[in-house]
JSON list of C-alpha atoms in Angstrom, two decimals:
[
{"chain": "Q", "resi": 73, "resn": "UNK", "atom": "CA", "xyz": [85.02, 116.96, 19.78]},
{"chain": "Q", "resi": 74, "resn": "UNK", "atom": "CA", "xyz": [84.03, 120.65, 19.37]},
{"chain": "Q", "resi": 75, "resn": "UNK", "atom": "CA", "xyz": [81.49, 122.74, 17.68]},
{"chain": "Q", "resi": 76, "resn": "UNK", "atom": "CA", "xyz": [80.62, 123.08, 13.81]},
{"chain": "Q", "resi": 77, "resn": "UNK", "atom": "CA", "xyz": [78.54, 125.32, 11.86]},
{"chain": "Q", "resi": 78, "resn": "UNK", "atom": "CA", "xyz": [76.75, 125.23, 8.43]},
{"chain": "Q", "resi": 79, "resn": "UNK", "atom": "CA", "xyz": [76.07, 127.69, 6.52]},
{"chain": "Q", "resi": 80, "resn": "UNK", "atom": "CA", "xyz": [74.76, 127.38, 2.72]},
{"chain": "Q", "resi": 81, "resn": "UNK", "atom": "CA", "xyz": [71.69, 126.06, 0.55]},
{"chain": "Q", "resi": 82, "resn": "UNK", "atom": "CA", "xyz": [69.44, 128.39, 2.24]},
{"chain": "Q", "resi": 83, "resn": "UNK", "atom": "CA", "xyz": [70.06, 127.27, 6.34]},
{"chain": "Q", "resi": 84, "resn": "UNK", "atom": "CA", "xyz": [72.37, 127.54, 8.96]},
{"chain": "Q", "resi": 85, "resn": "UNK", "atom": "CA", "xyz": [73.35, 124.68, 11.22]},
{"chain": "Q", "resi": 86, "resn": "UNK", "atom": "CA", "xyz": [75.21, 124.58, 14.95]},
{"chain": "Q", "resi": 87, "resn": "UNK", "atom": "CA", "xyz": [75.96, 121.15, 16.49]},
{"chain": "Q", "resi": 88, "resn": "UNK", "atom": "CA", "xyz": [77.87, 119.87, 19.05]},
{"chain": "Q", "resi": 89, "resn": "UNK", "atom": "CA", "xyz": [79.56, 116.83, 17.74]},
{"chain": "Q", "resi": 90, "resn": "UNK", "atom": "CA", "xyz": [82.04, 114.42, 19.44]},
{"chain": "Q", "resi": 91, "resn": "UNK", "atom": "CA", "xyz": [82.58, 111.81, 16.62]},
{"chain": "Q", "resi": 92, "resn": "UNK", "atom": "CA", "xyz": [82.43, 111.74, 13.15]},
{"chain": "Q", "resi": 93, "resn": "UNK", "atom": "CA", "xyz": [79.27, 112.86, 11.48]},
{"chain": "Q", "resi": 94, "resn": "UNK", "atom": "CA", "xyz": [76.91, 113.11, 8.51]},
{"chain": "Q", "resi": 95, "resn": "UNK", "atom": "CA", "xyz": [74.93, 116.27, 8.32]},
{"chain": "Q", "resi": 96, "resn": "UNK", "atom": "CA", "xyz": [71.92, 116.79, 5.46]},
{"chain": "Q", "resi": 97, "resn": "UNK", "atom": "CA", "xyz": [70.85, 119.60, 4.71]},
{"chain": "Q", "resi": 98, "resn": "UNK", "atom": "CA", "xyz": [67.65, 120.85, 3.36]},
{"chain": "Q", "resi": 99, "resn": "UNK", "atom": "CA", "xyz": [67.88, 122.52, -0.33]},
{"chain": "Q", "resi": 100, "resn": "UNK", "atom": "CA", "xyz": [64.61, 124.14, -1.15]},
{"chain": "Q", "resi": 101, "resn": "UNK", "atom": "CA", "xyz": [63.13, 122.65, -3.91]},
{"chain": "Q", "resi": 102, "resn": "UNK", "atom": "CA", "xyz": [62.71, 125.34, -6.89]},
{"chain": "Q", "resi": 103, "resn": "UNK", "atom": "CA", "xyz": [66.96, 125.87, -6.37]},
{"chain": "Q", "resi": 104, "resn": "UNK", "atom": "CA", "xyz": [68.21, 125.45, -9.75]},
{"chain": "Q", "resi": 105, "resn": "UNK", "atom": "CA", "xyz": [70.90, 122.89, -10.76]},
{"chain": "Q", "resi": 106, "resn": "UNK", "atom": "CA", "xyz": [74.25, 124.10, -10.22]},
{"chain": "Q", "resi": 107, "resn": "UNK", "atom": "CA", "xyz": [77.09, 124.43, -7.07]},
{"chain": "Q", "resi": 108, "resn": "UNK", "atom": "CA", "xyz": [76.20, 126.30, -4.46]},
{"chain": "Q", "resi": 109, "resn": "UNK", "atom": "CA", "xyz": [79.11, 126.74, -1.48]},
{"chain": "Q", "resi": 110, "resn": "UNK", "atom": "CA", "xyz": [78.56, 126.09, 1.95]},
{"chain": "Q", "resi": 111, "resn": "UNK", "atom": "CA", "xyz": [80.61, 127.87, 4.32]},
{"chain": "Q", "resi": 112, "resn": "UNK", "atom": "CA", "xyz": [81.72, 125.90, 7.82]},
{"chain": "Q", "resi": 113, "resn": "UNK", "atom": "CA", "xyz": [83.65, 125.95, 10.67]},
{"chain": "Q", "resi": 114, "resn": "UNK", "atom": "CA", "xyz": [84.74, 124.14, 13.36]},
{"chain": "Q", "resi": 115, "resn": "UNK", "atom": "CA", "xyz": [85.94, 124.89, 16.99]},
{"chain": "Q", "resi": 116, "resn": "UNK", "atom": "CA", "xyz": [87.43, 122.76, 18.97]},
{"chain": "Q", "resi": 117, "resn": "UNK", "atom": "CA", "xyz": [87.20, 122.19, 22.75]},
{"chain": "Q", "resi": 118, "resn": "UNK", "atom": "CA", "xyz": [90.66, 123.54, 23.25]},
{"chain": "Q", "resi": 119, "resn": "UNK", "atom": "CA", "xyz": [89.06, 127.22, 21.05]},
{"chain": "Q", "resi": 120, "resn": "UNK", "atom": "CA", "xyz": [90.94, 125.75, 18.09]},
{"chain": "Q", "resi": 121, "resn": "UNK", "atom": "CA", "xyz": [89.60, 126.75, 14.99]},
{"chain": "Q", "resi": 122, "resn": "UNK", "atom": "CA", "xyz": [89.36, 125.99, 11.43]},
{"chain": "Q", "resi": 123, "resn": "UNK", "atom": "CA", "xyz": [87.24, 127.13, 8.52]},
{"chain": "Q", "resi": 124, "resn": "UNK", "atom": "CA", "xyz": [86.41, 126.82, 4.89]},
{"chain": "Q", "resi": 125, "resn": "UNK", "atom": "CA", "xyz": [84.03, 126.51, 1.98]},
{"chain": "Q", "resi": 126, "resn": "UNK", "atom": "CA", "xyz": [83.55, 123.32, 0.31]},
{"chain": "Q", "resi": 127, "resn": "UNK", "atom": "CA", "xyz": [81.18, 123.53, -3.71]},
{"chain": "Q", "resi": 128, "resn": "UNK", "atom": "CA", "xyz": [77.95, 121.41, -3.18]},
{"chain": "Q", "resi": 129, "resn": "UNK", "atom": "CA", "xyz": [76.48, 120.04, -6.33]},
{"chain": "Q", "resi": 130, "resn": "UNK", "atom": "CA", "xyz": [72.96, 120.12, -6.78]},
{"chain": "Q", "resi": 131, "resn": "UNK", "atom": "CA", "xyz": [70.32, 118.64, -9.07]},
{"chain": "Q", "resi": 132, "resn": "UNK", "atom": "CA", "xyz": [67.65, 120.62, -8.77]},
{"chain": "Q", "resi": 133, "resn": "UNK", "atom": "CA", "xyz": [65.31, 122.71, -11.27]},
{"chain": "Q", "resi": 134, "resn": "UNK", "atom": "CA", "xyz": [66.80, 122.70, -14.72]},
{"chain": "Q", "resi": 135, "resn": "UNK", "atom": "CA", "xyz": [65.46, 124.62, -18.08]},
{"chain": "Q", "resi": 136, "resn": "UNK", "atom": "CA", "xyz": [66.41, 124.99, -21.73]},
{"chain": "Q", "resi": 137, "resn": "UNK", "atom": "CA", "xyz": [64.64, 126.16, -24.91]},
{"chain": "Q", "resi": 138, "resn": "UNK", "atom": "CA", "xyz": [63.93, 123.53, -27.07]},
{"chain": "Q", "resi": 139, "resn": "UNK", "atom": "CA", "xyz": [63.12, 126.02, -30.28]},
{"chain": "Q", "resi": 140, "resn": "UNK", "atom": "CA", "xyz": [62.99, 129.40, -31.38]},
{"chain": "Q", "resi": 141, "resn": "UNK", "atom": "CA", "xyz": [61.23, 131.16, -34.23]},
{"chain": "Q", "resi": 142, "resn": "UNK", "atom": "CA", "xyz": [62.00, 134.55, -35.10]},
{"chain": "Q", "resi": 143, "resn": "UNK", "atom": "CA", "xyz": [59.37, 136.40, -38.01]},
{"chain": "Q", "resi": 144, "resn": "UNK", "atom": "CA", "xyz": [59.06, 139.57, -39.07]},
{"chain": "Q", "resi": 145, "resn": "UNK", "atom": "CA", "xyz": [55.56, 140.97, -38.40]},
{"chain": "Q", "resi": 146, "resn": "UNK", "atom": "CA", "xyz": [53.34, 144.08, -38.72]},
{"chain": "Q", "resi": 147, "resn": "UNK", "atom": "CA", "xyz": [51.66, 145.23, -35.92]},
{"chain": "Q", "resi": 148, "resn": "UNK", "atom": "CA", "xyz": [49.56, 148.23, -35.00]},
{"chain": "Q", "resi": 149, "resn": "UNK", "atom": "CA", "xyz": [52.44, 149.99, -33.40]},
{"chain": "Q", "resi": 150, "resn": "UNK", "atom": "CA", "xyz": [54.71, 149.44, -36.57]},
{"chain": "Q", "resi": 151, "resn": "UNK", "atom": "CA", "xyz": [57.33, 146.85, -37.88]},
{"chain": "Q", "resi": 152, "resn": "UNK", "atom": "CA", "xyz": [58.03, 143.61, -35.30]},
{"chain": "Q", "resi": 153, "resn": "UNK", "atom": "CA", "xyz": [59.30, 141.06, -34.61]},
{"chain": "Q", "resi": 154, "resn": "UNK", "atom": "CA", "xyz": [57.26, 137.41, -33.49]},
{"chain": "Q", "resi": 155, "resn": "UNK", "atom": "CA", "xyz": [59.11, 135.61, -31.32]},
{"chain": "Q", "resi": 156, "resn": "UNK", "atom": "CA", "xyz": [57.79, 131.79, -30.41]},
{"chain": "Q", "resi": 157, "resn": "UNK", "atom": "CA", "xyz": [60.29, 130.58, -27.73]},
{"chain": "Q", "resi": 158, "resn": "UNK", "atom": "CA", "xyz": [59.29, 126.92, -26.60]},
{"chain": "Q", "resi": 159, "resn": "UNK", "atom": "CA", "xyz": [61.13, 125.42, -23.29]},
{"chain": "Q", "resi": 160, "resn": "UNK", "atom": "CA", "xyz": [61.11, 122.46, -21.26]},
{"chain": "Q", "resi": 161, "resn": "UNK", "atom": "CA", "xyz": [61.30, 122.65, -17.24]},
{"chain": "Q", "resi": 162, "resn": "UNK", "atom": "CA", "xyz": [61.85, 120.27, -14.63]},
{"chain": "Q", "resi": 163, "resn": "UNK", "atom": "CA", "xyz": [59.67, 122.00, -12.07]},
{"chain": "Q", "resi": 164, "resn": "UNK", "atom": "CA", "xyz": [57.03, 124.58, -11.60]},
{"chain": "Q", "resi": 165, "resn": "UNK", "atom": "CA", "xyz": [58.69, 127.72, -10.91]},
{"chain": "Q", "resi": 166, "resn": "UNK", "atom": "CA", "xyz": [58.69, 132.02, -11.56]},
{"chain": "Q", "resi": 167, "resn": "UNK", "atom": "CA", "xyz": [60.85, 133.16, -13.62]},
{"chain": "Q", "resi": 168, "resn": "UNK", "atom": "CA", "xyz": [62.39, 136.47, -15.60]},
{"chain": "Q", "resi": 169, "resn": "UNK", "atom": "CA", "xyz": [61.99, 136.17, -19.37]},
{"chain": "Q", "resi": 170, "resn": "UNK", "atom": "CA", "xyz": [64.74, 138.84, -20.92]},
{"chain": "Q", "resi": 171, "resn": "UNK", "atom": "CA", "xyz": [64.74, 139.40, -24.98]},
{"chain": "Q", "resi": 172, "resn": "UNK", "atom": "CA", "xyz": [67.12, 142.18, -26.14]},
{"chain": "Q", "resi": 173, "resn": "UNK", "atom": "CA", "xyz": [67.91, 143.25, -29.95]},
{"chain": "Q", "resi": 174, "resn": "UNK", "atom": "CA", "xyz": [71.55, 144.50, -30.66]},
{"chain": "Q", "resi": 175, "resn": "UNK", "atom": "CA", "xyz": [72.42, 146.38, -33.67]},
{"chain": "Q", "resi": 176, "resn": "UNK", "atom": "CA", "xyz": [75.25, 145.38, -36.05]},
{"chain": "Q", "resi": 177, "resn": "UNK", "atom": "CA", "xyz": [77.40, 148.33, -34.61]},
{"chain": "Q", "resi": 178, "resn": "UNK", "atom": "CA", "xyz": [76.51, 146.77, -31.47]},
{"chain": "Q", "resi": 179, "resn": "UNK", "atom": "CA", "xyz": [74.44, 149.45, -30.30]},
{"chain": "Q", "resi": 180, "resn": "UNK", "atom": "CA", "xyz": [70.80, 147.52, -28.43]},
{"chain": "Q", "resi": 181, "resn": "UNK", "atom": "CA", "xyz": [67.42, 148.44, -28.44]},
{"chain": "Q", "resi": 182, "resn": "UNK", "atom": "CA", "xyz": [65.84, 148.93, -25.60]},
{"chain": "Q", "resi": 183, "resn": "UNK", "atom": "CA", "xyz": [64.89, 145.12, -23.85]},
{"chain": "Q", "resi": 184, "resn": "UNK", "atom": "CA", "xyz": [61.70, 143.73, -22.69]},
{"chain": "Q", "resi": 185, "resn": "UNK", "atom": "CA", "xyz": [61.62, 141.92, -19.47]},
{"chain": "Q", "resi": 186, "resn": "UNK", "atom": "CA", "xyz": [58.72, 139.44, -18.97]},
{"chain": "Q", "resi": 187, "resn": "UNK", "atom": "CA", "xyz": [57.42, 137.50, -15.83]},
{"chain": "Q", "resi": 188, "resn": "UNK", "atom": "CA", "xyz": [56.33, 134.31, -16.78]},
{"chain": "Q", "resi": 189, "resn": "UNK", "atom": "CA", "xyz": [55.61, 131.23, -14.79]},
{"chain": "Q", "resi": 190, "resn": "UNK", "atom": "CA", "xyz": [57.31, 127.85, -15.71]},
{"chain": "Q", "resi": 191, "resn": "UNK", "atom": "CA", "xyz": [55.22, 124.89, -15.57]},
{"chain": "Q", "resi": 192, "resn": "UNK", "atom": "CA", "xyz": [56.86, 121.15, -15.01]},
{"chain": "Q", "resi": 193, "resn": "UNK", "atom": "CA", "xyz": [57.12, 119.70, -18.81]},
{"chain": "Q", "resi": 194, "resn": "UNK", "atom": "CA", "xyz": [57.00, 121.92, -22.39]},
{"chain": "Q", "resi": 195, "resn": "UNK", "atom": "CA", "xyz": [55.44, 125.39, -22.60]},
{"chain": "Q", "resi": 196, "resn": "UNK", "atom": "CA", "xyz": [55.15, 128.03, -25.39]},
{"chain": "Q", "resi": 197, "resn": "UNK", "atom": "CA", "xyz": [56.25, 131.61, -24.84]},
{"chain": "Q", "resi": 198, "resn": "UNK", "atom": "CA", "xyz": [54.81, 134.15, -28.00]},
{"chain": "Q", "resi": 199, "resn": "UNK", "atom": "CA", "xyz": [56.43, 137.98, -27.74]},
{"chain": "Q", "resi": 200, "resn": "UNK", "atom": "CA", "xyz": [56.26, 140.39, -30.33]},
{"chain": "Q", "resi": 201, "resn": "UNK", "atom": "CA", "xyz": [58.88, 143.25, -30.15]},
{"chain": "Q", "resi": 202, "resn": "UNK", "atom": "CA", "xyz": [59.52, 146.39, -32.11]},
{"chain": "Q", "resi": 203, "resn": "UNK", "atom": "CA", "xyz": [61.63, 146.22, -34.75]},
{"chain": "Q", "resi": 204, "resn": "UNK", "atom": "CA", "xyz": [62.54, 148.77, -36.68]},
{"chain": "Q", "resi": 205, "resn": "UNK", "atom": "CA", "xyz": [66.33, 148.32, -38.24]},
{"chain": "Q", "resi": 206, "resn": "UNK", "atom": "CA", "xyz": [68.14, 152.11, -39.13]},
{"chain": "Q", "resi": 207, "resn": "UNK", "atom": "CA", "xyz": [70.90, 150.37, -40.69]},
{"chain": "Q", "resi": 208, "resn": "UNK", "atom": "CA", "xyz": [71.18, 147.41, -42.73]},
{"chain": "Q", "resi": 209, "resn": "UNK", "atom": "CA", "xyz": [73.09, 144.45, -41.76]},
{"chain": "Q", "resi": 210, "resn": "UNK", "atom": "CA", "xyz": [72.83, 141.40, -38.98]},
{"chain": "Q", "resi": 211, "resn": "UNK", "atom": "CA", "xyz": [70.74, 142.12, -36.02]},
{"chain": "Q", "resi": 212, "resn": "UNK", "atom": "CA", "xyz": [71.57, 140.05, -32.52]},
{"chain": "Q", "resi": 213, "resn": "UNK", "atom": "CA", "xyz": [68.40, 138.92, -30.56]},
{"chain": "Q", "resi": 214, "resn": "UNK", "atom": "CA", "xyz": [69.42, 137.41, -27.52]},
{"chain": "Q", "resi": 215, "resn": "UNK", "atom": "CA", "xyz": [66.92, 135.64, -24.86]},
{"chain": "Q", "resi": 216, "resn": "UNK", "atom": "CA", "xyz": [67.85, 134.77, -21.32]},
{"chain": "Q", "resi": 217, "resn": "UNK", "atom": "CA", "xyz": [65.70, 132.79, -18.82]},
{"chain": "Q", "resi": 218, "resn": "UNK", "atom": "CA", "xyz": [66.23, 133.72, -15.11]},
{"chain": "Q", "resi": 219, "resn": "UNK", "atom": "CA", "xyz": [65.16, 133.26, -11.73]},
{"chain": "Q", "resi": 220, "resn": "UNK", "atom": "CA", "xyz": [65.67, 135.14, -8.25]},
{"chain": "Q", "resi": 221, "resn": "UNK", "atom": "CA", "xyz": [66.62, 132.19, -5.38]},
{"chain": "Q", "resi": 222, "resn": "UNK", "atom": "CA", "xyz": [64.38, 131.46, -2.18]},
{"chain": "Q", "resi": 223, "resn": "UNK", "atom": "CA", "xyz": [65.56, 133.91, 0.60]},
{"chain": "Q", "resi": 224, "resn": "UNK", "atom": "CA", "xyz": [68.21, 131.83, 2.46]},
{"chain": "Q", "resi": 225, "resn": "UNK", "atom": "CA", "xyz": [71.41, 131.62, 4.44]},
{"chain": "Q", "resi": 226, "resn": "UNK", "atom": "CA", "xyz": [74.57, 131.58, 1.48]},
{"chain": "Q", "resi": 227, "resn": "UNK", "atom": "CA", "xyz": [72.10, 131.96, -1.14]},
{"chain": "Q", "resi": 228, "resn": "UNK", "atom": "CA", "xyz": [72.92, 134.42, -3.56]},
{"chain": "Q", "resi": 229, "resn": "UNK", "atom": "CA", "xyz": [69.87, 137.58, -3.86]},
{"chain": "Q", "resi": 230, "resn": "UNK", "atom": "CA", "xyz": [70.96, 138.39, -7.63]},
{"chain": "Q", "resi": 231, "resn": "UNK", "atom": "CA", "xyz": [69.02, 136.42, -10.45]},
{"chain": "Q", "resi": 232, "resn": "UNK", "atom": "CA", "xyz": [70.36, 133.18, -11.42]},
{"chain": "Q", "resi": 233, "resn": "UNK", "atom": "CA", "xyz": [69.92, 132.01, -15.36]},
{"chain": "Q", "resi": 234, "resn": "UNK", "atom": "CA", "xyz": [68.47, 128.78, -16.03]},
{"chain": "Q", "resi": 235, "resn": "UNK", "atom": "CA", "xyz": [68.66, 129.06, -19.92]},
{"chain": "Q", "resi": 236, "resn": "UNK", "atom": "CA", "xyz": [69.91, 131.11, -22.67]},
{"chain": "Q", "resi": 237, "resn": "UNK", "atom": "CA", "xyz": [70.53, 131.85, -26.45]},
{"chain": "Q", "resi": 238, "resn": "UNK", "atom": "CA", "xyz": [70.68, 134.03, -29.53]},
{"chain": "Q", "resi": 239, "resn": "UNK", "atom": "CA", "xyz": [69.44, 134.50, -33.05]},
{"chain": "Q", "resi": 240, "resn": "UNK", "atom": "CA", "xyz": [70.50, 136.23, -35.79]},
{"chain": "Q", "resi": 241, "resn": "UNK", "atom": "CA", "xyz": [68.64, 138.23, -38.00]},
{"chain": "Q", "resi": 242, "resn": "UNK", "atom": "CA", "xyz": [69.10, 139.75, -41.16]},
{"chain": "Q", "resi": 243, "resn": "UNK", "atom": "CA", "xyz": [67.43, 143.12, -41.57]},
{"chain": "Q", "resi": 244, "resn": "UNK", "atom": "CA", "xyz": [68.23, 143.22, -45.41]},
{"chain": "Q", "resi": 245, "resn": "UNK", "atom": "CA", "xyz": [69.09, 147.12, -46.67]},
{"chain": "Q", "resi": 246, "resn": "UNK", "atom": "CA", "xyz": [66.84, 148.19, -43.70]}
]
């Protein structure tokens, strides 16, 4: 018999318990797939106590990009690229859209950073970014999909990514 408390997923729990026990806890439901830990302890009648963390899997909101075209482009501003990024998501949810071009010396252009709002099912995402290579060579585009977590009890307040990838692209003799 004794005390225990929760604390992960987003809550915090205190109970008094004398017997063995099942606990559920709530997980909000845009949290990603993934573990998440929960933190407890446990003091006993006689002030013993004991503590830990313990990984809780979770299936929760899941993402991926199902296909990605790359194209070179004109545009008003000068040379581009047209990016056509197609996902597929598990739930409705907000999320960070990141595409960033690396040189071949390794050196990036400047990213673009684009709110977008998942729907449940398949979605199209169309950017066009700036692209003009100074050097010749393979180019890097990389694309990451991210979210920022409910506010919560052992949640973490840094972005989480759901989905990534990369492309390569050959900017010929520039």
């Amino acid at each position: 018999p004794g005390e225990i408390s929760l604390t992960g997923l987003g809550s915090e729990q205190n109970q008094l318990i004398s017997t063995s026990k099942t606990f559920e806890m709530p997980v909000h439901p845009s949290l990603p797939s993934g573990a998440y830990p929960l933190v407890w302890e446990f003091q006993s009648r006689t002030g013993e106590r004991k503590k830990g963390e313990i990984a809780v899997p979770v299936r929760g909101a899941q993402a991926r990009f199902t296909d990605v075209s790359v194209l070179k482009a004109s545009s008003p501003e000068g040379p581009s690229l047209a990016t056509s990024l197609r996902l597929s998501s598990s739930h409705a949810l907000k999320a960070l859209l990141n595409l960033q071009i690396t040189g071949p010396a390794g050196t990036p252009l400047p990213a673009r950073e684009t709110a977008v709002q998942l729907i449940a099912g398949s979605q199209e995402i169309a950017q066009s970014l700036p692209f003009k290579p100074d050097q010749a060579g393979i180019w890097h585009l990389s694309y990451t999909l991210s979210t920022v977590l409910p506010e919560g009890a052992g949640l973490p307040r840094e972005p989480i990514i759901l989905a990534s990838g990369s492309v390569l692209i050959d900017a010929g003799d520039a």
